[in-house]
Short mmCIF file of C-alpha atoms in Angstrom, two decimals:
data_model
loop_
_atom_site.label_atom_id
_atom_site.label_comp_id
_atom_site.label_asym_id
_atom_site.label_seq_id
_atom_site.Cartn_x
_atom_site.Cartn_y
_atom_site.Cartn_z
CA MET F 10 -0.26 0.05 0.05
CA GLN F 11 1.53 2.97 -1.27
CA THR F 12 1.46 6.07 0.60
CA ASN F 13 3.78 9.01 1.90
CA THR F 14 2.94 9.15 5.50
CA PRO F 15 3.80 5.62 7.95
CA PRO F 16 0.60 4.29 9.35
CA ARG F 17 -0.07 3.89 13.19
CA ALA F 18 -0.42 0.23 14.67
CA GLU F 19 -2.98 0.42 17.37
CA PHE F 20 -5.46 -2.17 19.00
CA LEU F 21 -8.70 -0.88 17.65
CA PRO F 22 -12.61 -1.64 19.21
CA ILE F 23 -14.12 -3.79 16.40
CA ASP F 24 -17.55 -1.87 16.95
CA LYS F 25 -15.43 1.08 15.78
CA LEU F 26 -14.74 -0.17 12.54
CA ARG F 27 -16.65 0.12 9.57
CA PRO F 28 -16.80 -1.83 6.36
CA PHE F 29 -15.62 0.52 3.05
CA LYS F 30 -18.61 2.37 1.84
CA ASN F 31 -20.25 0.60 -1.49
CA HIS F 32 -17.18 -1.70 -1.84
CA PRO F 33 -17.56 -4.19 -4.56
CA PHE F 34 -16.10 -7.18 -2.74
CA ARG F 35 -18.58 -9.57 -1.05
CA VAL F 36 -18.08 -11.46 2.22
CA LYS F 37 -19.49 -14.78 2.55
CA ASP F 38 -20.48 -16.75 5.28
CA ASP F 39 -18.94 -19.96 4.21
CA ALA F 40 -17.21 -22.77 5.12
CA GLU F 41 -13.43 -20.47 4.50
CA MET F 42 -15.10 -18.37 6.54
CA ASP F 43 -15.62 -20.70 9.27
CA GLN F 44 -12.12 -21.94 9.08
CA LEU F 45 -10.65 -18.31 9.49
CA VAL F 46 -12.95 -17.88 12.43
CA PHE F 47 -11.39 -21.22 13.81
CA SER F 48 -8.00 -19.73 12.91
CA ILE F 49 -8.78 -16.18 14.80
CA LEU F 50 -10.32 -18.35 17.67
CA THR F 51 -6.88 -20.43 17.74
CA GLN F 52 -4.26 -18.39 17.09
CA GLY F 53 -5.56 -14.88 16.97
CA LEU F 54 -5.74 -12.50 13.82
CA LEU F 55 -2.57 -12.40 12.57
CA THR F 56 -2.45 -9.89 9.89
CA PRO F 57 -3.64 -6.45 10.93
CA ILE F 58 -6.55 -4.88 9.78
CA VAL F 59 -5.86 -1.89 7.21
CA VAL F 60 -8.14 0.91 8.05
CA ARG F 61 -8.33 4.63 7.45
CA LYS F 62 -9.61 7.24 10.30
CA THR F 63 -12.78 9.26 9.37
CA ASP F 64 -14.29 12.28 9.97
CA THR F 65 -16.22 10.67 13.05
CA GLU F 66 -14.55 8.61 15.83
CA GLU F 67 -15.11 5.82 13.16
CA TYR F 68 -12.48 3.76 11.00
CA GLU F 69 -13.24 2.45 7.56
CA VAL F 70 -11.74 -0.91 6.57
CA ILE F 71 -9.44 -0.97 3.38
CA SER F 72 -8.12 -3.97 3.64
CA GLY F 73 -9.56 -6.99 5.67
CA HIS F 74 -13.29 -6.93 5.55
CA ARG F 75 -13.79 -10.93 5.41
CA ARG F 76 -11.20 -10.81 8.72
CA LEU F 77 -13.58 -7.96 10.12
CA ARG F 78 -16.45 -10.41 9.82
CA ALA F 79 -14.55 -13.57 11.46
CA CYS F 80 -13.52 -11.67 14.21
CA GLN F 81 -17.12 -10.26 14.90
CA LYS F 82 -18.37 -13.87 14.47
CA ALA F 83 -15.91 -15.08 16.97
CA GLY F 84 -17.06 -12.10 19.32
CA ILE F 85 -13.15 -10.50 19.35
CA GLU F 86 -13.78 -7.13 20.77
CA THR F 87 -10.52 -5.41 19.57
CA VAL F 88 -8.46 -5.98 16.82
CA PRO F 89 -4.77 -5.15 15.78
CA ALA F 90 -4.95 -2.10 12.75
CA LEU F 91 -2.83 -0.50 10.65
CA ILE F 92 -4.24 3.13 10.61
CA TYR F 93 -3.45 5.26 7.58
CA SER F 94 -4.12 8.69 6.70
CA MET F 95 -5.46 9.28 3.35
CA ASP F 96 -8.41 10.63 1.18
CA ARG F 97 -11.29 8.38 -0.24
CA ASP F 98 -9.81 8.30 -3.51
CA ALA F 99 -6.52 7.38 -2.02
CA ALA F 100 -8.46 4.36 -0.24
CA ILE F 101 -10.29 3.38 -2.88
CA ILE F 102 -7.30 2.70 -5.24
CA ALA F 103 -5.47 0.84 -2.03
CA LEU F 104 -8.81 -1.42 -1.51
CA VAL F 105 -9.22 -2.28 -5.10
CA ASP F 106 -5.45 -2.94 -5.32
CA SER F 107 -5.33 -4.98 -2.05
CA ASN F 108 -8.62 -7.18 -3.52
CA LEU F 109 -7.70 -7.77 -6.70
CA HIS F 110 -5.06 -10.79 -6.24
CA ARG F 111 -8.04 -12.89 -4.50
CA GLU F 112 -8.92 -16.10 -6.25
CA HIS F 113 -12.47 -16.56 -7.60
CA LEU F 114 -13.41 -13.09 -7.81
CA LEU F 115 -16.75 -12.97 -9.65
CA PRO F 116 -17.05 -10.69 -13.07
CA SER F 117 -19.13 -8.24 -11.08
CA GLU F 118 -16.80 -8.03 -8.42
CA LYS F 119 -13.85 -7.04 -10.97
CA ALA F 120 -16.38 -4.67 -12.98
CA PHE F 121 -17.00 -2.41 -9.72
CA ALA F 122 -13.85 -2.42 -8.79
CA TYR F 123 -12.07 -1.60 -11.95
CA ARG F 124 -14.89 1.49 -12.21
CA MET F 125 -14.54 2.84 -8.69
CA LYS F 126 -10.40 2.83 -9.32
CA MET F 127 -10.97 4.39 -12.66
CA GLU F 128 -12.84 6.86 -11.31
CA ALA F 129 -10.87 7.51 -8.34
CA MET F 130 -8.02 7.62 -10.44
CA SER F 131 -9.63 10.77 -12.32
CA HIS F 132 -10.62 12.62 -9.38
CA GLN F 133 -6.75 12.13 -8.99
CA GLY F 134 -5.85 13.91 -12.03
CA LYS F 135 -4.35 10.85 -13.66
CA THR F 136 -5.82 9.69 -17.01
CA CYS F 137 -7.85 6.58 -17.61
CA GLY F 138 -9.33 7.14 -21.00
CA GLN F 139 -13.07 7.17 -21.39
CA VAL F 140 -12.70 5.90 -25.08
CA GLY F 141 -9.33 4.55 -25.62
CA HIS F 142 -8.30 1.50 -23.63
CA LYS F 143 -4.55 1.40 -23.47
CA SER F 144 -4.47 3.97 -20.41
CA ARG F 145 -6.73 1.33 -18.72
CA ASP F 146 -3.36 -0.64 -18.36
CA PHE F 147 -2.69 1.52 -15.67
CA LEU F 148 -5.38 0.05 -13.21
CA SER F 149 -4.14 -3.48 -13.34
CA ASP F 150 -0.73 -5.11 -13.63
CA ASP F 151 -2.36 -8.75 -14.51
CA GLU F 152 -4.76 -7.86 -17.10
CA SER F 153 -5.07 -5.38 -19.94
CA GLY F 154 -6.73 -2.19 -20.55
CA ARG F 155 -8.79 -3.89 -23.16
CA GLN F 156 -10.23 -6.49 -20.59
CA ILE F 157 -10.61 -3.77 -18.07
CA GLN F 158 -12.69 -2.17 -20.72
CA ARG F 159 -14.84 -5.02 -21.08
CA TYR F 160 -15.34 -5.43 -17.01
CA ILE F 161 -16.30 -1.95 -16.64
CA ARG F 162 -18.92 -2.39 -19.24
CA LEU F 163 -20.86 -5.09 -17.43
CA THR F 164 -21.40 -2.39 -14.94
CA TYR F 165 -24.06 -1.07 -17.18
CA LEU F 166 -25.94 -4.36 -17.08
CA ILE F 167 -29.42 -4.43 -14.76
CA PRO F 168 -28.59 -6.43 -11.55
CA GLU F 169 -30.51 -9.94 -12.82
CA ILE F 170 -28.61 -10.06 -15.97
CA LEU F 171 -25.41 -9.44 -14.42
CA GLN F 172 -25.99 -11.96 -11.89
CA MET F 173 -26.92 -14.63 -14.64
CA VAL F 174 -23.10 -13.96 -15.81
CA ASP F 175 -21.58 -14.00 -12.23
CA GLU F 176 -23.60 -17.90 -12.25
CA GLN F 177 -21.94 -18.27 -15.96
CA LYS F 178 -25.39 -18.58 -17.45
CA ILE F 179 -24.11 -15.61 -19.60
CA ALA F 180 -20.39 -15.27 -21.05
CA LEU F 181 -18.51 -12.03 -20.38
CA THR F 182 -18.04 -11.47 -24.34
CA PRO F 183 -22.08 -11.63 -24.92
CA ALA F 184 -22.85 -9.95 -21.74
CA VAL F 185 -20.21 -6.87 -22.82
CA GLU F 186 -22.62 -6.56 -26.01
CA LEU F 187 -25.54 -6.67 -24.08
CA SER F 188 -24.49 -3.55 -21.40
CA TYR F 189 -25.04 -1.10 -24.58
CA LEU F 190 -28.97 -2.24 -24.58
CA THR F 191 -30.81 0.78 -22.66
CA GLU F 192 -32.58 -0.90 -19.03
CA SER F 193 -35.85 -0.84 -20.71
CA GLU F 194 -34.23 -2.86 -23.27
CA GLN F 195 -32.60 -5.45 -20.45
CA ARG F 196 -35.97 -5.53 -19.09
CA ASP F 197 -37.77 -6.77 -22.27
CA LEU F 198 -34.44 -8.91 -22.45
CA LEU F 199 -34.77 -10.94 -19.06
CA GLU F 200 -38.17 -11.34 -19.42
CA THR F 201 -37.88 -13.04 -22.96
CA MET F 202 -35.04 -15.02 -21.75
CA GLU F 203 -37.47 -16.32 -18.94
CA SER F 204 -40.18 -16.97 -20.57
CA GLU F 205 -37.81 -18.70 -23.29
CA ASP F 206 -35.19 -20.30 -20.81
CA CYS F 207 -32.75 -19.56 -22.94
CA THR F 208 -29.61 -16.75 -23.45
CA PRO F 209 -28.71 -15.02 -26.55
CA SER F 210 -25.51 -16.16 -28.31
CA LEU F 211 -22.32 -13.69 -29.17
CA SER F 212 -23.49 -13.66 -32.56
CA GLN F 213 -27.73 -12.80 -31.26
CA SER F 214 -26.13 -10.34 -28.19
CA GLN F 215 -24.53 -8.39 -31.12
CA GLN F 216 -27.76 -8.21 -33.60
CA LEU F 217 -29.39 -7.15 -30.34
CA LYS F 218 -26.97 -4.34 -29.73
CA LYS F 219 -27.31 -2.98 -33.13
CA LEU F 220 -30.88 -3.09 -33.27
CA SER F 221 -30.58 -0.83 -30.05
CA GLN F 222 -28.29 1.83 -31.63
CA SER F 223 -30.75 1.71 -34.61
CA GLY F 224 -33.44 2.10 -31.98
CA VAL F 225 -35.57 -0.63 -33.30
CA LEU F 226 -35.24 -3.06 -30.96
CA SER F 227 -38.60 -4.26 -29.52
CA MET F 228 -39.94 -6.85 -27.83
CA ASP F 229 -41.16 -8.65 -30.79
CA ARG F 230 -37.39 -8.51 -32.25
CA ILE F 231 -36.25 -9.86 -29.01
CA LEU F 232 -38.40 -12.66 -29.25
CA GLU F 233 -37.80 -13.37 -32.88
CA LEU F 234 -34.12 -13.31 -32.52
CA LEU F 235 -33.78 -15.73 -29.06
CA GLN F 236 -36.01 -18.55 -31.20
CA GLN F 237 -33.85 -18.52 -33.85
CA PRO F 238 -32.22 -21.79 -33.68
CA LYS F 239 -28.12 -21.23 -32.61
CA ALA F 240 -25.34 -22.39 -34.52
CA ASN F 241 -24.17 -26.03 -33.29
CA GLN F 242 -27.60 -26.23 -30.88
CA GLY F 243 -28.14 -29.61 -29.92
CA GLU F 244 -30.08 -31.19 -27.35
CA LYS F 245 -29.28 -30.37 -23.68
CA LEU F 246 -29.92 -31.38 -20.47
CA ARG F 247 -30.51 -28.75 -17.50
CA PHE F 248 -29.60 -28.50 -13.94
CA ASP F 249 -30.72 -25.98 -11.90
CA LEU F 250 -28.02 -25.31 -9.12
CA LYS F 251 -29.88 -25.07 -6.07
CA ASP F 252 -30.89 -28.80 -6.96
CA ILE F 253 -27.96 -30.25 -6.95
CA ARG F 254 -26.22 -27.99 -4.88
CA HIS F 255 -26.82 -29.83 -1.48
CA TYR F 256 -24.84 -33.09 -2.83
CA PHE F 257 -21.13 -30.97 -2.59
CA PRO F 258 -19.43 -29.09 -0.04
CA LYS F 259 -20.45 -25.75 0.91
CA ASN F 260 -16.82 -24.47 -0.11
CA TYR F 261 -17.08 -25.84 -3.95
CA THR F 262 -17.43 -23.64 -6.33
CA THR F 263 -19.80 -24.00 -9.60
CA GLU F 264 -16.80 -25.07 -11.76
CA ARG F 265 -15.36 -27.44 -9.15
CA ILE F 266 -19.27 -28.98 -9.03
CA GLN F 267 -18.95 -29.37 -12.53
CA LYS F 268 -15.78 -30.52 -13.03
CA THR F 269 -16.47 -33.44 -10.07
CA ILE F 270 -19.94 -34.10 -12.07
CA LEU F 271 -17.82 -34.75 -15.30
CA GLN F 272 -15.34 -37.23 -13.31
CA LEU F 273 -18.37 -39.30 -11.72
CA LEU F 274 -19.53 -39.58 -15.00
CA GLU F 275 -16.47 -41.14 -16.39
CA LYS F 276 -16.08 -43.37 -13.53
CA PHE F 277 -19.65 -44.13 -14.24
CA GLU F 278 -18.59 -45.13 -17.89
CA ARG F 279 -15.72 -47.06 -17.11
CA ASN F 280 -17.62 -49.36 -14.97
CA TRP F 281 -20.23 -49.99 -16.90
CA LYS F 282 -18.06 -50.83 -19.63
CA ARG F 283 -16.41 -53.28 -17.05
CA ARG F 284 -19.18 -55.03 -16.47
CA SER F 285 -20.66 -55.34 -19.54
CA LEU F 286 -17.36 -57.24 -20.56
CA ASP F 287 -17.99 -59.83 -17.45
CA GLU F 288 -20.95 -60.51 -18.76
CA ARG F 289 -19.94 -61.17 -22.30
#
């Protein structure tokens, strides 16, 4: 964390700490949280929470929202903290930089994090570019300006469609195209997706964007587009995640559940072939 003023280390009452306002990173009460609570109860909080002093007698958390939640669940009353003196824009940049390295960040978390950092840097007089993407390279050491531009576009999606991106029901590239639809057009699209039980392909999303920009996108045109057969479209077997989630550990991600199911199917196939040979 870069700042000209060194931090001050103190033990702070936990009831004086507040989550950073509108921060995009989710804090989940999952199996990993339970493990963190257990670690804190047995070993204490090993890494101080990074905060900044607000205009009141409270402190705003910059890094350590999961640790703060775990300490609250563990009943800890005071926590070690590093107190930095910085304004909100500097704090936003530090907040984003300290969280972007986390694994399993959702597209929506990255989207709003990059947008927050871009706006904070703009307030500081640092160019981030509204059209060109090269200057956005300064927002991240790991992702290109073009990719960051795609993520920021996701912030223009309505919450329901953005959630579908997080749930991997809609891929990133089609979602970027859909972000150019107006809010009312996105609502019409959402209603059509629910009634038809489908999502638009990249080609369909591009067509929807063109129709929107031409001012001729209507509910009928959306329905007509989504009812068109997709390339390489075949019969699909669908599962609702909520129907199978209870079969897996709480800390399993969607990707890990899918991988496990495929591994089990491969094992089933081997056993079935072996039995078939034995019966001959």
